[in-house]
Amino acid sequence: MKKKIKIAIDGPAASGKSTTARETARRLNYLYIDSGAMYRAVTLKALREGVPTDDEQAVAELAQQIRLEFRQDDDDTVLYMDGQDVSREIRSPRIVQHINPVAANPLVRQILVARQRELGREGGVVMDGRDITTVVFPDAELKIFMKASAEERARRRVAELTERGVKADFQQVLADIRQRDQADFSRAHGPLRQAPDAVVIDTTRLTIEEQVEQIYRLALQKIAALTD
Ligand code: C5P
């Protein structure tokens, strides 16, 4: 029997994590879980229900009530919140503007970390985020820390937005990325940290295919080492 492992991937915003994680999961026939989408969904629910995002208790209650389900839909993973597909809505800039107090809320983190552990309980998952290698799955068989310079990440984000027909200013995008890094690294609970046993992949000069290939090969080695 081939053992199904857990692959944990962390890294800063726009480091190419989600595209790489999704494609690695597809190749291995594993489930891809985008943990950031869960923080985004809680933020969306708070905005919809008019709950101030800095009200720790009230937002924690929403996190407790929220029904979240990831479904694999052709090539994409779709997130259902309380039965509704919110995959597109959680990507809106409005969510990013309000998400920091939600991601910094220790009660929300506790609730979402428990759900993430449950989703990965049986292995066969690739999960990406900020605290997956350090808090959610410190026991993951494969841990990856993806990094790239802020300038390269801004360049990629601008290219992505331009492709979607959205006008973007490089300096503004770069400033946003630096701000998100600051929030991610300085958070008291679940900050972005490089786990000592994580494989560091600097993607500044790599294509997505090359990133996937590296992680896929590492995963196959781990699986082979664990399989009788
Ligand atoms: O990765 P993404 O940009 O979708 O993450 C959305 C927000 O959720 C970010 O502010 C990030 O800091 C936060 N997050 C988190 N812990 C995770 C994943 C994301 O705090 N495991």
JSON list of C-alpha atoms and ligand atoms in Angstrom, two decimals:
[
{"chain": "A", "resi": 1, "resn": "MET", "atom": "CA", "xyz": [0.00, 0.00, 0.00]},
{"chain": "A", "resi": 2, "resn": "LYS", "atom": "CA", "xyz": [1.26, 3.44, -0.89]},
{"chain": "A", "resi": 3, "resn": "LYS", "atom": "CA", "xyz": [1.20, 5.69, 2.12]},
{"chain": "A", "resi": 4, "resn": "LYS", "atom": "CA", "xyz": [-0.56, 9.03, 1.72]},
{"chain": "A", "resi": 5, "resn": "ILE", "atom": "CA", "xyz": [1.55, 11.75, 3.24]},
{"chain": "A", "resi": 6, "resn": "LYS", "atom": "CA", "xyz": [0.88, 15.32, 4.33]},
{"chain": "A", "resi": 7, "resn": "ILE", "atom": "CA", "xyz": [2.66, 18.08, 2.45]},
{"chain": "A", "resi": 8, "resn": "ALA", "atom": "CA", "xyz": [2.79, 21.45, 4.22]},
{"chain": "A", "resi": 9, "resn": "ILE", "atom": "CA", "xyz": [3.78, 24.56, 2.28]},
{"chain": "A", "resi": 10, "resn": "ASP", "atom": "CA", "xyz": [4.33, 28.00, 3.78]},
{"chain": "A", "resi": 11, "resn": "GLY", "atom": "CA", "xyz": [5.54, 31.24, 2.32]},
{"chain": "A", "resi": 12, "resn": "PRO", "atom": "CA", "xyz": [4.76, 34.92, 1.98]},
{"chain": "A", "resi": 13, "resn": "ALA", "atom": "CA", "xyz": [1.99, 36.44, -0.14]},
{"chain": "A", "resi": 14, "resn": "ALA", "atom": "CA", "xyz": [2.37, 36.00, -3.90]},
{"chain": "A", "resi": 15, "resn": "SER", "atom": "CA", "xyz": [5.26, 33.53, -3.61]},
{"chain": "A", "resi": 16, "resn": "GLY", "atom": "CA", "xyz": [3.52, 31.17, -6.04]},
{"chain": "A", "resi": 17, "resn": "LYS", "atom": "CA", "xyz": [2.48, 28.81, -3.25]},
{"chain": "A", "resi": 18, "resn": "SER", "atom": "CA", "xyz": [-1.10, 28.19, -4.24]},
{"chain": "A", "resi": 19, "resn": "THR", "atom": "CA", "xyz": [-0.50, 27.52, -7.94]},
{"chain": "A", "resi": 20, "resn": "THR", "atom": "CA", "xyz": [2.37, 25.20, -7.06]},
{"chain": "A", "resi": 21, "resn": "ALA", "atom": "CA", "xyz": [0.50, 23.47, -4.24]},
{"chain": "A", "resi": 22, "resn": "ARG", "atom": "CA", "xyz": [-2.61, 22.94, -6.38]},
{"chain": "A", "resi": 23, "resn": "GLU", "atom": "CA", "xyz": [-0.63, 21.47, -9.27]},
{"chain": "A", "resi": 24, "resn": "THR", "atom": "CA", "xyz": [1.44, 19.23, -6.96]},
{"chain": "A", "resi": 25, "resn": "ALA", "atom": "CA", "xyz": [-1.79, 17.92, -5.42]},
{"chain": "A", "resi": 26, "resn": "ARG", "atom": "CA", "xyz": [-3.25, 17.26, -8.86]},
{"chain": "A", "resi": 27, "resn": "ARG", "atom": "CA", "xyz": [-0.20, 15.24, -9.90]},
{"chain": "A", "resi": 28, "resn": "LEU", "atom": "CA", "xyz": [-0.28, 13.15, -6.73]},
{"chain": "A", "resi": 29, "resn": "ASN", "atom": "CA", "xyz": [-4.06, 12.84, -6.78]},
{"chain": "A", "resi": 30, "resn": "TYR", "atom": "CA", "xyz": [-4.13, 14.50, -3.36]},
{"chain": "A", "resi": 31, "resn": "LEU", "atom": "CA", "xyz": [-6.56, 17.05, -1.96]},
{"chain": "A", "resi": 32, "resn": "TYR", "atom": "CA", "xyz": [-5.40, 20.67, -2.11]},
{"chain": "A", "resi": 33, "resn": "ILE", "atom": "CA", "xyz": [-6.40, 22.84, 0.84]},
{"chain": "A", "resi": 34, "resn": "ASP", "atom": "CA", "xyz": [-5.87, 26.58, 0.63]},
{"chain": "A", "resi": 35, "resn": "SER", "atom": "CA", "xyz": [-5.86, 27.60, 4.31]},
{"chain": "A", "resi": 36, "resn": "GLY", "atom": "CA", "xyz": [-5.79, 31.31, 3.40]},
{"chain": "A", "resi": 37, "resn": "ALA", "atom": "CA", "xyz": [-9.20, 30.82, 1.77]},
{"chain": "A", "resi": 38, "resn": "MET", "atom": "CA", "xyz": [-10.60, 29.83, 5.18]},
{"chain": "A", "resi": 39, "resn": "TYR", "atom": "CA", "xyz": [-9.42, 33.12, 6.78]},
{"chain": "A", "resi": 40, "resn": "ARG", "atom": "CA", "xyz": [-10.83, 34.93, 3.75]},
{"chain": "A", "resi": 41, "resn": "ALA", "atom": "CA", "xyz": [-14.20, 33.18, 4.14]},
{"chain": "A", "resi": 42, "resn": "VAL", "atom": "CA", "xyz": [-14.50, 34.12, 7.83]},
{"chain": "A", "resi": 43, "resn": "THR", "atom": "CA", "xyz": [-13.72, 37.72, 6.84]},
{"chain": "A", "resi": 44, "resn": "LEU", "atom": "CA", "xyz": [-16.40, 37.60, 4.14]},
{"chain": "A", "resi": 45, "resn": "LYS", "atom": "CA", "xyz": [-18.96, 36.26, 6.59]},
{"chain": "A", "resi": 46, "resn": "ALA", "atom": "CA", "xyz": [-18.15, 39.04, 9.08]},
{"chain": "A", "resi": 47, "resn": "LEU", "atom": "CA", "xyz": [-18.52, 41.70, 6.38]},
{"chain": "A", "resi": 48, "resn": "ARG", "atom": "CA", "xyz": [-21.80, 40.22, 5.17]},
{"chain": "A", "resi": 49, "resn": "GLU", "atom": "CA", "xyz": [-23.25, 40.03, 8.66]},
{"chain": "A", "resi": 50, "resn": "GLY", "atom": "CA", "xyz": [-22.00, 43.47, 9.66]},
{"chain": "A", "resi": 51, "resn": "VAL", "atom": "CA", "xyz": [-19.78, 42.09, 12.44]},
{"chain": "A", "resi": 52, "resn": "PRO", "atom": "CA", "xyz": [-16.76, 44.36, 13.06]},
{"chain": "A", "resi": 53, "resn": "THR", "atom": "CA", "xyz": [-13.68, 42.31, 12.08]},
{"chain": "A", "resi": 54, "resn": "ASP", "atom": "CA", "xyz": [-11.85, 43.45, 15.22]},
{"chain": "A", "resi": 55, "resn": "ASP", "atom": "CA", "xyz": [-14.57, 42.13, 17.57]},
{"chain": "A", "resi": 56, "resn": "GLU", "atom": "CA", "xyz": [-12.63, 39.04, 18.72]},
{"chain": "A", "resi": 57, "resn": "GLN", "atom": "CA", "xyz": [-15.51, 37.16, 20.35]},
{"chain": "A", "resi": 58, "resn": "ALA", "atom": "CA", "xyz": [-18.11, 37.87, 17.68]},
{"chain": "A", "resi": 59, "resn": "VAL", "atom": "CA", "xyz": [-15.76, 36.90, 14.83]},
{"chain": "A", "resi": 60, "resn": "ALA", "atom": "CA", "xyz": [-14.74, 33.74, 16.70]},
{"chain": "A", "resi": 61, "resn": "GLU", "atom": "CA", "xyz": [-18.41, 32.81, 16.93]},
{"chain": "A", "resi": 62, "resn": "LEU", "atom": "CA", "xyz": [-18.74, 33.20, 13.17]},
{"chain": "A", "resi": 63, "resn": "ALA", "atom": "CA", "xyz": [-15.66, 31.01, 12.69]},
{"chain": "A", "resi": 64, "resn": "GLN", "atom": "CA", "xyz": [-17.30, 28.39, 14.90]},
{"chain": "A", "resi": 65, "resn": "GLN", "atom": "CA", "xyz": [-20.58, 28.47, 12.96]},
{"chain": "A", "resi": 66, "resn": "ILE", "atom": "CA", "xyz": [-19.26, 28.73, 9.42]},
{"chain": "A", "resi": 67, "resn": "ARG", "atom": "CA", "xyz": [-19.60, 25.65, 7.21]},
{"chain": "A", "resi": 68, "resn": "LEU", "atom": "CA", "xyz": [-16.63, 25.33, 4.88]},
{"chain": "A", "resi": 69, "resn": "GLU", "atom": "CA", "xyz": [-16.21, 22.71, 2.21]},
{"chain": "A", "resi": 70, "resn": "PHE", "atom": "CA", "xyz": [-13.52, 22.37, -0.44]},
{"chain": "A", "resi": 71, "resn": "ARG", "atom": "CA", "xyz": [-14.63, 20.56, -3.59]},
{"chain": "A", "resi": 72, "resn": "GLN", "atom": "CA", "xyz": [-12.49, 19.57, -6.51]},
{"chain": "A", "resi": 73, "resn": "ASP", "atom": "CA", "xyz": [-14.14, 20.94, -9.65]},
{"chain": "A", "resi": 74, "resn": "ASP", "atom": "CA", "xyz": [-12.35, 19.95, -12.92]},
{"chain": "A", "resi": 75, "resn": "ASP", "atom": "CA", "xyz": [-8.98, 21.73, -12.55]},
{"chain": "A", "resi": 76, "resn": "ASP", "atom": "CA", "xyz": [-9.98, 24.02, -9.76]},
{"chain": "A", "resi": 77, "resn": "THR", "atom": "CA", "xyz": [-10.73, 23.78, -6.07]},
{"chain": "A", "resi": 78, "resn": "VAL", "atom": "CA", "xyz": [-14.00, 25.46, -5.18]},
{"chain": "A", "resi": 79, "resn": "LEU", "atom": "CA", "xyz": [-14.75, 26.72, -1.68]},
{"chain": "A", "resi": 80, "resn": "TYR", "atom": "CA", "xyz": [-18.32, 26.51, -0.45]},
{"chain": "A", "resi": 81, "resn": "MET", "atom": "CA", "xyz": [-19.25, 28.67, 2.53]},
{"chain": "A", "resi": 82, "resn": "ASP", "atom": "CA", "xyz": [-22.55, 27.71, 4.15]},
{"chain": "A", "resi": 83, "resn": "GLY", "atom": "CA", "xyz": [-23.42, 25.90, 0.92]},
{"chain": "A", "resi": 84, "resn": "GLN", "atom": "CA", "xyz": [-22.57, 28.78, -1.44]},
{"chain": "A", "resi": 85, "resn": "ASP", "atom": "CA", "xyz": [-19.60, 28.95, -3.83]},
{"chain": "A", "resi": 86, "resn": "VAL", "atom": "CA", "xyz": [-17.56, 31.93, -2.60]},
{"chain": "A", "resi": 87, "resn": "SER", "atom": "CA", "xyz": [-14.33, 31.16, -4.49]},
{"chain": "A", "resi": 88, "resn": "ARG", "atom": "CA", "xyz": [-14.46, 34.36, -6.47]},
{"chain": "A", "resi": 89, "resn": "GLU", "atom": "CA", "xyz": [-15.80, 36.70, -3.80]},
{"chain": "A", "resi": 90, "resn": "ILE", "atom": "CA", "xyz": [-13.09, 35.84, -1.26]},
{"chain": "A", "resi": 91, "resn": "ARG", "atom": "CA", "xyz": [-10.44, 37.08, -3.75]},
{"chain": "A", "resi": 92, "resn": "SER", "atom": "CA", "xyz": [-11.78, 40.63, -3.83]},
{"chain": "A", "resi": 93, "resn": "PRO", "atom": "CA", "xyz": [-9.52, 43.46, -2.55]},
{"chain": "A", "resi": 94, "resn": "ARG", "atom": "CA", "xyz": [-12.20, 44.30, 0.02]},
{"chain": "A", "resi": 95, "resn": "ILE", "atom": "CA", "xyz": [-11.43, 41.04, 1.84]},
{"chain": "A", "resi": 96, "resn": "VAL", "atom": "CA", "xyz": [-7.69, 41.78, 1.98]},
{"chain": "A", "resi": 97, "resn": "GLN", "atom": "CA", "xyz": [-8.43, 45.24, 3.41]},
{"chain": "A", "resi": 98, "resn": "HIS", "atom": "CA", "xyz": [-10.29, 43.69, 6.35]},
{"chain": "A", "resi": 99, "resn": "ILE", "atom": "CA", "xyz": [-8.51, 40.39, 6.91]},
{"chain": "A", "resi": 100, "resn": "ASN", "atom": "CA", "xyz": [-5.63, 41.33, 9.25]},
{"chain": "A", "resi": 101, "resn": "PRO", "atom": "CA", "xyz": [-7.64, 41.42, 12.51]},
{"chain": "A", "resi": 102, "resn": "VAL", "atom": "CA", "xyz": [-9.28, 38.12, 11.54]},
{"chain": "A", "resi": 103, "resn": "ALA", "atom": "CA", "xyz": [-5.92, 36.41, 10.86]},
{"chain": "A", "resi": 104, "resn": "ALA", "atom": "CA", "xyz": [-4.50, 37.91, 14.09]},
{"chain": "A", "resi": 105, "resn": "ASN", "atom": "CA", "xyz": [-7.47, 36.70, 16.20]},
{"chain": "A", "resi": 106, "resn": "PRO", "atom": "CA", "xyz": [-6.17, 33.84, 18.40]},
{"chain": "A", "resi": 107, "resn": "LEU", "atom": "CA", "xyz": [-9.65, 32.32, 18.84]},
{"chain": "A", "resi": 108, "resn": "VAL", "atom": "CA", "xyz": [-10.27, 32.25, 15.11]},
{"chain": "A", "resi": 109, "resn": "ARG", "atom": "CA", "xyz": [-6.83, 30.69, 14.57]},
{"chain": "A", "resi": 110, "resn": "GLN", "atom": "CA", "xyz": [-7.55, 28.00, 17.13]},
{"chain": "A", "resi": 111, "resn": "ILE", "atom": "CA", "xyz": [-10.83, 27.09, 15.43]},
{"chain": "A", "resi": 112, "resn": "LEU", "atom": "CA", "xyz": [-9.44, 27.10, 11.89]},
{"chain": "A", "resi": 113, "resn": "VAL", "atom": "CA", "xyz": [-6.27, 25.20, 12.86]},
{"chain": "A", "resi": 114, "resn": "ALA", "atom": "CA", "xyz": [-8.45, 22.45, 14.38]},
{"chain": "A", "resi": 115, "resn": "ARG", "atom": "CA", "xyz": [-10.48, 22.23, 11.16]},
{"chain": "A", "resi": 116, "resn": "GLN", "atom": "CA", "xyz": [-7.33, 22.15, 9.04]},
{"chain": "A", "resi": 117, "resn": "ARG", "atom": "CA", "xyz": [-5.94, 19.30, 11.13]},
{"chain": "A", "resi": 118, "resn": "GLU", "atom": "CA", "xyz": [-9.20, 17.43, 10.70]},
{"chain": "A", "resi": 119, "resn": "LEU", "atom": "CA", "xyz": [-9.06, 17.89, 6.91]},
{"chain": "A", "resi": 120, "resn": "GLY", "atom": "CA", "xyz": [-5.54, 16.47, 6.82]},
{"chain": "A", "resi": 121, "resn": "ARG", "atom": "CA", "xyz": [-6.04, 13.74, 9.39]},
{"chain": "A", "resi": 122, "resn": "GLU", "atom": "CA", "xyz": [-5.83, 10.87, 6.93]},
{"chain": "A", "resi": 123, "resn": "GLY", "atom": "CA", "xyz": [-3.00, 12.31, 4.82]},
{"chain": "A", "resi": 124, "resn": "GLY", "atom": "CA", "xyz": [-3.18, 12.70, 1.07]},
{"chain": "A", "resi": 125, "resn": "VAL", "atom": "CA", "xyz": [-3.27, 16.49, 1.33]},
{"chain": "A", "resi": 126, "resn": "VAL", "atom": "CA", "xyz": [-1.22, 19.43, 0.20]},
{"chain": "A", "resi": 127, "resn": "MET", "atom": "CA", "xyz": [-2.01, 22.41, 2.41]},
{"chain": "A", "resi": 128, "resn": "ASP", "atom": "CA", "xyz": [-0.54, 25.87, 1.99]},
{"chain": "A", "resi": 129, "resn": "GLY", "atom": "CA", "xyz": [-0.57, 28.96, 4.18]},
{"chain": "A", "resi": 130, "resn": "ARG", "atom": "CA", "xyz": [1.60, 30.72, 6.74]},
{"chain": "A", "resi": 131, "resn": "ASP", "atom": "CA", "xyz": [1.60, 28.42, 9.78]},
{"chain": "A", "resi": 132, "resn": "ILE", "atom": "CA", "xyz": [1.06, 25.01, 8.19]},
{"chain": "A", "resi": 133, "resn": "THR", "atom": "CA", "xyz": [4.64, 23.73, 8.65]},
{"chain": "A", "resi": 134, "resn": "THR", "atom": "CA", "xyz": [4.96, 25.20, 12.16]},
{"chain": "A", "resi": 135, "resn": "VAL", "atom": "CA", "xyz": [1.53, 25.00, 13.85]},
{"chain": "A", "resi": 136, "resn": "VAL", "atom": "CA", "xyz": [-1.00, 22.99, 11.84]},
{"chain": "A", "resi": 137, "resn": "PHE", "atom": "CA", "xyz": [1.17, 20.06, 10.72]},
{"chain": "A", "resi": 138, "resn": "PRO", "atom": "CA", "xyz": [4.53, 20.18, 12.49]},
{"chain": "A", "resi": 139, "resn": "ASP", "atom": "CA", "xyz": [4.42, 16.40, 11.87]},
{"chain": "A", "resi": 140, "resn": "ALA", "atom": "CA", "xyz": [4.02, 16.68, 8.07]},
{"chain": "A", "resi": 141, "resn": "GLU", "atom": "CA", "xyz": [6.24, 14.24, 6.19]},
{"chain": "A", "resi": 142, "resn": "LEU", "atom": "CA", "xyz": [7.23, 17.00, 3.76]},
{"chain": "A", "resi": 143, "resn": "LYS", "atom": "CA", "xyz": [7.56, 20.66, 4.67]},
{"chain": "A", "resi": 144, "resn": "ILE", "atom": "CA", "xyz": [8.34, 23.37, 2.16]},
{"chain": "A", "resi": 145, "resn": "PHE", "atom": "CA", "xyz": [9.09, 27.04, 2.68]},
{"chain": "A", "resi": 146, "resn": "MET", "atom": "CA", "xyz": [8.72, 29.00, -0.54]},
{"chain": "A", "resi": 147, "resn": "LYS", "atom": "CA", "xyz": [10.28, 32.39, -0.88]},
{"chain": "A", "resi": 148, "resn": "ALA", "atom": "CA", "xyz": [10.95, 35.00, -3.55]},
{"chain": "A", "resi": 149, "resn": "SER", "atom": "CA", "xyz": [12.09, 38.60, -3.41]},
{"chain": "A", "resi": 150, "resn": "ALA", "atom": "CA", "xyz": [9.34, 41.19, -2.82]},
{"chain": "A", "resi": 151, "resn": "GLU", "atom": "CA", "xyz": [10.17, 42.77, -6.21]},
{"chain": "A", "resi": 152, "resn": "GLU", "atom": "CA", "xyz": [9.77, 39.47, -8.06]},
{"chain": "A", "resi": 153, "resn": "ARG", "atom": "CA", "xyz": [6.49, 38.76, -6.27]},
{"chain": "A", "resi": 154, "resn": "ALA", "atom": "CA", "xyz": [5.22, 42.24, -7.19]},
{"chain": "A", "resi": 155, "resn": "ARG", "atom": "CA", "xyz": [6.28, 41.72, -10.80]},
{"chain": "A", "resi": 156, "resn": "ARG", "atom": "CA", "xyz": [4.35, 38.42, -10.95]},
{"chain": "A", "resi": 157, "resn": "ARG", "atom": "CA", "xyz": [1.27, 39.95, -9.34]},
{"chain": "A", "resi": 158, "resn": "VAL", "atom": "CA", "xyz": [1.29, 42.85, -11.84]},
{"chain": "A", "resi": 159, "resn": "ALA", "atom": "CA", "xyz": [1.65, 40.38, -14.75]},
{"chain": "A", "resi": 160, "resn": "GLU", "atom": "CA", "xyz": [-1.24, 38.31, -13.38]},
{"chain": "A", "resi": 161, "resn": "LEU", "atom": "CA", "xyz": [-3.47, 41.38, -12.97]},
{"chain": "A", "resi": 162, "resn": "THR", "atom": "CA", "xyz": [-2.56, 42.71, -16.42]},
{"chain": "A", "resi": 163, "resn": "GLU", "atom": "CA", "xyz": [-3.46, 39.37, -17.92]},
{"chain": "A", "resi": 164, "resn": "ARG", "atom": "CA", "xyz": [-6.87, 39.61, -16.26]},
{"chain": "A", "resi": 165, "resn": "GLY", "atom": "CA", "xyz": [-7.30, 43.09, -17.74]},
{"chain": "A", "resi": 166, "resn": "VAL", "atom": "CA", "xyz": [-6.80, 44.85, -14.38]},
{"chain": "A", "resi": 167, "resn": "LYS", "atom": "CA", "xyz": [-4.54, 47.92, -14.43]},
{"chain": "A", "resi": 168, "resn": "ALA", "atom": "CA", "xyz": [-1.88, 47.74, -11.72]},
{"chain": "A", "resi": 169, "resn": "ASP", "atom": "CA", "xyz": [0.87, 50.05, -10.58]},
{"chain": "A", "resi": 170, "resn": "PHE", "atom": "CA", "xyz": [4.11, 48.22, -9.75]},
{"chain": "A", "resi": 171, "resn": "GLN", "atom": "CA", "xyz": [5.10, 50.52, -6.86]},
{"chain": "A", "resi": 172, "resn": "GLN", "atom": "CA", "xyz": [1.65, 50.22, -5.30]},
{"chain": "A", "resi": 173, "resn": "VAL", "atom": "CA", "xyz": [1.62, 46.44, -5.63]},
{"chain": "A", "resi": 174, "resn": "LEU", "atom": "CA", "xyz": [5.13, 46.27, -4.14]},
{"chain": "A", "resi": 175, "resn": "ALA", "atom": "CA", "xyz": [4.07, 48.46, -1.20]},
{"chain": "A", "resi": 176, "resn": "ASP", "atom": "CA", "xyz": [1.03, 46.20, -0.59]},
{"chain": "A", "resi": 177, "resn": "ILE", "atom": "CA", "xyz": [3.20, 43.08, -0.64]},
{"chain": "A", "resi": 178, "resn": "ARG", "atom": "CA", "xyz": [5.64, 44.64, 1.86]},
{"chain": "A", "resi": 179, "resn": "GLN", "atom": "CA", "xyz": [2.73, 45.54, 4.11]},
{"chain": "A", "resi": 180, "resn": "ARG", "atom": "CA", "xyz": [1.34, 42.02, 3.99]},
{"chain": "A", "resi": 181, "resn": "ASP", "atom": "CA", "xyz": [4.82, 40.60, 4.77]},
{"chain": "A", "resi": 182, "resn": "GLN", "atom": "CA", "xyz": [5.03, 42.88, 7.76]},
{"chain": "A", "resi": 183, "resn": "ALA", "atom": "CA", "xyz": [1.64, 41.67, 9.05]},
{"chain": "A", "resi": 184, "resn": "ASP", "atom": "CA", "xyz": [2.49, 38.00, 8.38]},
{"chain": "A", "resi": 185, "resn": "PHE", "atom": "CA", "xyz": [5.90, 38.02, 10.06]},
{"chain": "A", "resi": 186, "resn": "SER", "atom": "CA", "xyz": [4.94, 40.11, 13.08]},
{"chain": "A", "resi": 187, "resn": "ARG", "atom": "CA", "xyz": [1.65, 38.45, 14.09]},
{"chain": "A", "resi": 188, "resn": "ALA", "atom": "CA", "xyz": [1.77, 37.21, 17.71]},
{"chain": "A", "resi": 189, "resn": "HIS", "atom": "CA", "xyz": [-0.20, 34.03, 16.91]},
{"chain": "A", "resi": 190, "resn": "GLY", "atom": "CA", "xyz": [0.63, 31.87, 13.90]},
{"chain": "A", "resi": 191, "resn": "PRO", "atom": "CA", "xyz": [3.24, 34.18, 12.35]},
{"chain": "A", "resi": 192, "resn": "LEU", "atom": "CA", "xyz": [5.05, 33.19, 9.16]},
{"chain": "A", "resi": 193, "resn": "ARG", "atom": "CA", "xyz": [8.24, 31.37, 10.20]},
{"chain": "A", "resi": 194, "resn": "GLN", "atom": "CA", "xyz": [10.60, 29.05, 8.45]},
{"chain": "A", "resi": 195, "resn": "ALA", "atom": "CA", "xyz": [10.38, 25.64, 10.17]},
{"chain": "A", "resi": 196, "resn": "PRO", "atom": "CA", "xyz": [13.89, 24.32, 10.91]},
{"chain": "A", "resi": 197, "resn": "ASP", "atom": "CA", "xyz": [13.19, 21.12, 8.98]},
{"chain": "A", "resi": 198, "resn": "ALA", "atom": "CA", "xyz": [11.51, 22.77, 5.98]},
{"chain": "A", "resi": 199, "resn": "VAL", "atom": "CA", "xyz": [13.05, 22.53, 2.53]},
{"chain": "A", "resi": 200, "resn": "VAL", "atom": "CA", "xyz": [13.54, 26.12, 1.37]},
{"chain": "A", "resi": 201, "resn": "ILE", "atom": "CA", "xyz": [12.75, 26.79, -2.27]},
{"chain": "A", "resi": 202, "resn": "ASP", "atom": "CA", "xyz": [13.68, 30.23, -3.57]},
{"chain": "A", "resi": 203, "resn": "THR", "atom": "CA", "xyz": [11.35, 30.67, -6.53]},
{"chain": "A", "resi": 204, "resn": "THR", "atom": "CA", "xyz": [12.76, 34.02, -7.68]},
{"chain": "A", "resi": 205, "resn": "ARG", "atom": "CA", "xyz": [14.33, 32.39, -10.74]},
{"chain": "A", "resi": 206, "resn": "LEU", "atom": "CA", "xyz": [12.08, 29.36, -11.09]},
{"chain": "A", "resi": 207, "resn": "THR", "atom": "CA", "xyz": [9.05, 28.72, -13.25]},
{"chain": "A", "resi": 208, "resn": "ILE", "atom": "CA", "xyz": [5.90, 27.17, -11.76]},
{"chain": "A", "resi": 209, "resn": "GLU", "atom": "CA", "xyz": [6.73, 23.91, -13.59]},
{"chain": "A", "resi": 210, "resn": "GLU", "atom": "CA", "xyz": [10.17, 23.82, -11.99]},
{"chain": "A", "resi": 211, "resn": "GLN", "atom": "CA", "xyz": [8.70, 24.48, -8.53]},
{"chain": "A", "resi": 212, "resn": "VAL", "atom": "CA", "xyz": [6.14, 21.72, -8.96]},
{"chain": "A", "resi": 213, "resn": "GLU", "atom": "CA", "xyz": [8.76, 19.30, -10.25]},
{"chain": "A", "resi": 214, "resn": "GLN", "atom": "CA", "xyz": [10.98, 19.88, -7.19]},
{"chain": "A", "resi": 215, "resn": "ILE", "atom": "CA", "xyz": [8.17, 19.34, -4.69]},
{"chain": "A", "resi": 216, "resn": "TYR", "atom": "CA", "xyz": [6.74, 16.39, -6.61]},
{"chain": "A", "resi": 217, "resn": "ARG", "atom": "CA", "xyz": [10.13, 14.63, -6.62]},
{"chain": "A", "resi": 218, "resn": "LEU", "atom": "CA", "xyz": [10.62, 15.27, -2.90]},
{"chain": "A", "resi": 219, "resn": "ALA", "atom": "CA", "xyz": [7.13, 13.90, -2.24]},
{"chain": "A", "resi": 220, "resn": "LEU", "atom": "CA", "xyz": [7.80, 10.75, -4.26]},
{"chain": "A", "resi": 221, "resn": "GLN", "atom": "CA", "xyz": [11.01, 10.17, -2.26]},
{"chain": "A", "resi": 222, "resn": "LYS", "atom": "CA", "xyz": [9.14, 10.53, 1.03]},
{"chain": "A", "resi": 223, "resn": "ILE", "atom": "CA", "xyz": [6.33, 8.25, -0.12]},
{"chain": "A", "resi": 224, "resn": "ALA", "atom": "CA", "xyz": [8.81, 5.62, -1.35]},
{"chain": "A", "resi": 225, "resn": "ALA", "atom": "CA", "xyz": [10.69, 5.73, 1.97]},
{"chain": "A", "resi": 226, "resn": "LEU", "atom": "CA", "xyz": [7.46, 5.10, 3.89]},
{"chain": "A", "resi": 227, "resn": "THR", "atom": "CA", "xyz": [6.00, 2.40, 1.66]},
{"chain": "A", "resi": 228, "resn": "ASP", "atom": "CA", "xyz": [6.71, -1.26, 2.41]},
{"chain": "B", "resi": 1, "resn": "C5P", "atom": "O1", "xyz": [-2.72, 33.18, 1.30]},
{"chain": "B", "resi": 1, "resn": "C5P", "atom": "P1", "xyz": [-3.77, 34.25, 1.29]},
{"chain": "B", "resi": 1, "resn": "C5P", "atom": "O2", "xyz": [-3.29, 35.55, 0.74]},
{"chain": "B", "resi": 1, "resn": "C5P", "atom": "O3", "xyz": [-5.04, 33.82, 0.65]},
{"chain": "B", "resi": 1, "resn": "C5P", "atom": "O4", "xyz": [-4.10, 34.50, 2.82]},
{"chain": "B", "resi": 1, "resn": "C5P", "atom": "C1", "xyz": [-5.12, 35.40, 3.21]},
{"chain": "B", "resi": 1, "resn": "C5P", "atom": "C2", "xyz": [-4.82, 35.95, 4.59]},
{"chain": "B", "resi": 1, "resn": "C5P", "atom": "O5", "xyz": [-4.91, 34.91, 5.57]},
{"chain": "B", "resi": 1, "resn": "C5P", "atom": "C3", "xyz": [-3.45, 36.60, 4.76]},
{"chain": "B", "resi": 1, "resn": "C5P", "atom": "O6", "xyz": [-3.63, 37.79, 5.48]},
{"chain": "B", "resi": 1, "resn": "C5P", "atom": "C4", "xyz": [-2.67, 35.63, 5.59]},
{"chain": "B", "resi": 1, "resn": "C5P", "atom": "O7", "xyz": [-1.83, 36.29, 6.46]},
{"chain": "B", "resi": 1, "resn": "C5P", "atom": "C5", "xyz": [-3.74, 34.88, 6.36]},
{"chain": "B", "resi": 1, "resn": "C5P", "atom": "N1", "xyz": [-3.38, 33.49, 6.58]},
{"chain": "B", "resi": 1, "resn": "C5P", "atom": "C6", "xyz": [-3.06, 33.09, 7.84]},
{"chain": "B", "resi": 1, "resn": "C5P", "atom": "N2", "xyz": [-2.73, 31.80, 8.09]},
{"chain": "B", "resi": 1, "resn": "C5P", "atom": "C7", "xyz": [-2.74, 30.89, 7.10]},
{"chain": "B", "resi": 1, "resn": "C5P", "atom": "C8", "xyz": [-3.07, 31.28, 5.78]},
{"chain": "B", "resi": 1, "resn": "C5P", "atom": "C9", "xyz": [-3.37, 32.61, 5.55]},
{"chain": "B", "resi": 1, "resn": "C5P", "atom": "O8", "xyz": [-3.04, 33.91, 8.77]},
{"chain": "B", "resi": 1, "resn": "C5P", "atom": "N3", "xyz": [-2.45, 29.61, 7.36]}
]
